[in-house]
Amino acid sequence: RNNLKNTKMEITSNVEETLLANGRLTQDQVDQIKQMFILMDTDKSGTVTYDEVAKLMSKLAKSNYLSSLFNPD
């Protein structure tokens, strides 16, 4: 956990090009990843910290969203 706590994620144009170049993701999927990144980057710093991800996961857990993903009716 300590290693993750100090890790920051950053979405750059190089990442987008790489995701598209390998042919495994469509432009729509890459756009969805970018939108999720924007939602997680609550301080708009251009990076996503451990704390920002932890806060989002906590909110998702409280809303039962994750449970609905893994246990569809």
JSON list of C-alpha atoms in Angstrom, two decimals:
[
{"chain": "A", "resi": 1, "resn": "ARG", "atom": "CA", "xyz": [0.00, 0.00, 0.00]},
{"chain": "A", "resi": 2, "resn": "ASN", "atom": "CA", "xyz": [2.79, 2.46, 0.75]},
{"chain": "A", "resi": 3, "resn": "ASN", "atom": "CA", "xyz": [4.17, 2.05, -2.76]},
{"chain": "A", "resi": 4, "resn": "LEU", "atom": "CA", "xyz": [0.73, 2.69, -4.24]},
{"chain": "A", "resi": 5, "resn": "LYS", "atom": "CA", "xyz": [0.11, 5.66, -2.01]},
{"chain": "A", "resi": 6, "resn": "ASN", "atom": "CA", "xyz": [3.05, 7.48, -3.57]},
{"chain": "A", "resi": 7, "resn": "THR", "atom": "CA", "xyz": [2.14, 6.50, -7.14]},
{"chain": "A", "resi": 8, "resn": "LYS", "atom": "CA", "xyz": [0.43, 8.91, -9.47]},
{"chain": "A", "resi": 9, "resn": "MET", "atom": "CA", "xyz": [-1.23, 8.06, -12.77]},
{"chain": "A", "resi": 10, "resn": "GLU", "atom": "CA", "xyz": [-1.12, 10.41, -15.71]},
{"chain": "A", "resi": 11, "resn": "ILE", "atom": "CA", "xyz": [-2.96, 10.18, -19.03]},
{"chain": "A", "resi": 12, "resn": "THR", "atom": "CA", "xyz": [-0.95, 11.70, -21.84]},
{"chain": "A", "resi": 13, "resn": "SER", "atom": "CA", "xyz": [-1.24, 11.67, -25.61]},
{"chain": "A", "resi": 14, "resn": "ASN", "atom": "CA", "xyz": [1.44, 8.96, -25.68]},
{"chain": "A", "resi": 15, "resn": "VAL", "atom": "CA", "xyz": [-0.74, 6.70, -23.56]},
{"chain": "A", "resi": 16, "resn": "GLU", "atom": "CA", "xyz": [-3.70, 7.29, -25.86]},
{"chain": "A", "resi": 17, "resn": "GLU", "atom": "CA", "xyz": [-1.60, 6.51, -28.94]},
{"chain": "A", "resi": 18, "resn": "THR", "atom": "CA", "xyz": [-0.27, 3.35, -27.31]},
{"chain": "A", "resi": 19, "resn": "LEU", "atom": "CA", "xyz": [-3.73, 2.14, -26.29]},
{"chain": "A", "resi": 20, "resn": "LEU", "atom": "CA", "xyz": [-5.01, 2.65, -29.83]},
{"chain": "A", "resi": 21, "resn": "ALA", "atom": "CA", "xyz": [-1.91, 1.32, -31.59]},
{"chain": "A", "resi": 22, "resn": "ASN", "atom": "CA", "xyz": [-2.09, -2.17, -30.13]},
{"chain": "A", "resi": 23, "resn": "GLY", "atom": "CA", "xyz": [-5.56, -2.58, -31.65]},
{"chain": "A", "resi": 24, "resn": "ARG", "atom": "CA", "xyz": [-7.13, -3.96, -28.49]},
{"chain": "A", "resi": 25, "resn": "LEU", "atom": "CA", "xyz": [-9.12, -0.85, -27.66]},
{"chain": "A", "resi": 26, "resn": "THR", "atom": "CA", "xyz": [-11.36, 1.29, -29.82]},
{"chain": "A", "resi": 27, "resn": "GLN", "atom": "CA", "xyz": [-11.35, 5.07, -29.78]},
{"chain": "A", "resi": 28, "resn": "ASP", "atom": "CA", "xyz": [-14.61, 4.93, -27.82]},
{"chain": "A", "resi": 29, "resn": "GLN", "atom": "CA", "xyz": [-13.02, 2.73, -25.15]},
{"chain": "A", "resi": 30, "resn": "VAL", "atom": "CA", "xyz": [-10.01, 5.03, -24.89]},
{"chain": "A", "resi": 31, "resn": "ASP", "atom": "CA", "xyz": [-12.36, 8.02, -24.58]},
{"chain": "A", "resi": 32, "resn": "GLN", "atom": "CA", "xyz": [-14.18, 6.22, -21.75]},
{"chain": "A", "resi": 33, "resn": "ILE", "atom": "CA", "xyz": [-10.88, 5.65, -19.94]},
{"chain": "A", "resi": 34, "resn": "LYS", "atom": "CA", "xyz": [-10.03, 9.33, -20.33]},
{"chain": "A", "resi": 35, "resn": "GLN", "atom": "CA", "xyz": [-13.44, 10.34, -18.94]},
{"chain": "A", "resi": 36, "resn": "MET", "atom": "CA", "xyz": [-12.95, 8.05, -15.94]},
{"chain": "A", "resi": 37, "resn": "PHE", "atom": "CA", "xyz": [-9.53, 9.63, -15.38]},
{"chain": "A", "resi": 38, "resn": "ILE", "atom": "CA", "xyz": [-11.09, 13.09, -15.45]},
{"chain": "A", "resi": 39, "resn": "LEU", "atom": "CA", "xyz": [-13.67, 12.01, -12.88]},
{"chain": "A", "resi": 40, "resn": "MET", "atom": "CA", "xyz": [-10.96, 10.64, -10.59]},
{"chain": "A", "resi": 41, "resn": "ASP", "atom": "CA", "xyz": [-8.72, 13.71, -10.93]},
{"chain": "A", "resi": 42, "resn": "THR", "atom": "CA", "xyz": [-10.73, 15.73, -8.43]},
{"chain": "A", "resi": 43, "resn": "ASP", "atom": "CA", "xyz": [-8.10, 18.42, -7.92]},
{"chain": "A", "resi": 44, "resn": "LYS", "atom": "CA", "xyz": [-7.59, 18.81, -11.71]},
{"chain": "A", "resi": 45, "resn": "SER", "atom": "CA", "xyz": [-3.82, 18.41, -11.35]},
{"chain": "A", "resi": 46, "resn": "GLY", "atom": "CA", "xyz": [-3.47, 16.14, -14.39]},
{"chain": "A", "resi": 47, "resn": "THR", "atom": "CA", "xyz": [-2.54, 13.21, -12.18]},
{"chain": "A", "resi": 48, "resn": "VAL", "atom": "CA", "xyz": [-4.61, 10.76, -10.15]},
{"chain": "A", "resi": 49, "resn": "THR", "atom": "CA", "xyz": [-3.33, 10.03, -6.69]},
{"chain": "A", "resi": 50, "resn": "TYR", "atom": "CA", "xyz": [-3.93, 7.03, -4.47]},
{"chain": "A", "resi": 51, "resn": "ASP", "atom": "CA", "xyz": [-6.22, 9.14, -2.28]},
{"chain": "A", "resi": 52, "resn": "GLU", "atom": "CA", "xyz": [-8.34, 10.21, -5.26]},
{"chain": "A", "resi": 53, "resn": "VAL", "atom": "CA", "xyz": [-8.78, 6.59, -6.37]},
{"chain": "A", "resi": 54, "resn": "ALA", "atom": "CA", "xyz": [-9.53, 5.50, -2.79]},
{"chain": "A", "resi": 55, "resn": "LYS", "atom": "CA", "xyz": [-12.22, 8.18, -2.43]},
{"chain": "A", "resi": 56, "resn": "LEU", "atom": "CA", "xyz": [-13.86, 7.12, -5.71]},
{"chain": "A", "resi": 57, "resn": "MET", "atom": "CA", "xyz": [-13.79, 3.44, -4.76]},
{"chain": "A", "resi": 58, "resn": "SER", "atom": "CA", "xyz": [-15.33, 4.27, -1.38]},
{"chain": "A", "resi": 59, "resn": "LYS", "atom": "CA", "xyz": [-18.14, 6.22, -3.07]},
{"chain": "A", "resi": 60, "resn": "LEU", "atom": "CA", "xyz": [-18.73, 3.36, -5.53]},
{"chain": "A", "resi": 61, "resn": "ALA", "atom": "CA", "xyz": [-18.84, 0.82, -2.72]},
{"chain": "A", "resi": 62, "resn": "LYS", "atom": "CA", "xyz": [-21.38, 2.87, -0.78]},
{"chain": "A", "resi": 63, "resn": "SER", "atom": "CA", "xyz": [-23.57, 3.21, -3.88]},
{"chain": "A", "resi": 64, "resn": "ASN", "atom": "CA", "xyz": [-23.54, -0.57, -4.53]},
{"chain": "A", "resi": 65, "resn": "TYR", "atom": "CA", "xyz": [-22.36, 0.18, -8.07]},
{"chain": "A", "resi": 66, "resn": "LEU", "atom": "CA", "xyz": [-19.52, -2.34, -7.95]},
{"chain": "A", "resi": 67, "resn": "SER", "atom": "CA", "xyz": [-21.83, -5.03, -6.60]},
{"chain": "A", "resi": 68, "resn": "SER", "atom": "CA", "xyz": [-24.24, -4.46, -9.47]},
{"chain": "A", "resi": 69, "resn": "LEU", "atom": "CA", "xyz": [-21.39, -4.88, -11.96]},
{"chain": "A", "resi": 70, "resn": "PHE", "atom": "CA", "xyz": [-20.38, -8.26, -10.60]},
{"chain": "A", "resi": 71, "resn": "ASN", "atom": "CA", "xyz": [-23.84, -9.51, -9.67]},
{"chain": "A", "resi": 72, "resn": "PRO", "atom": "CA", "xyz": [-26.19, -8.46, -12.45]},
{"chain": "A", "resi": 73, "resn": "ASP", "atom": "CA", "xyz": [-29.84, -9.36, -12.04]}
]
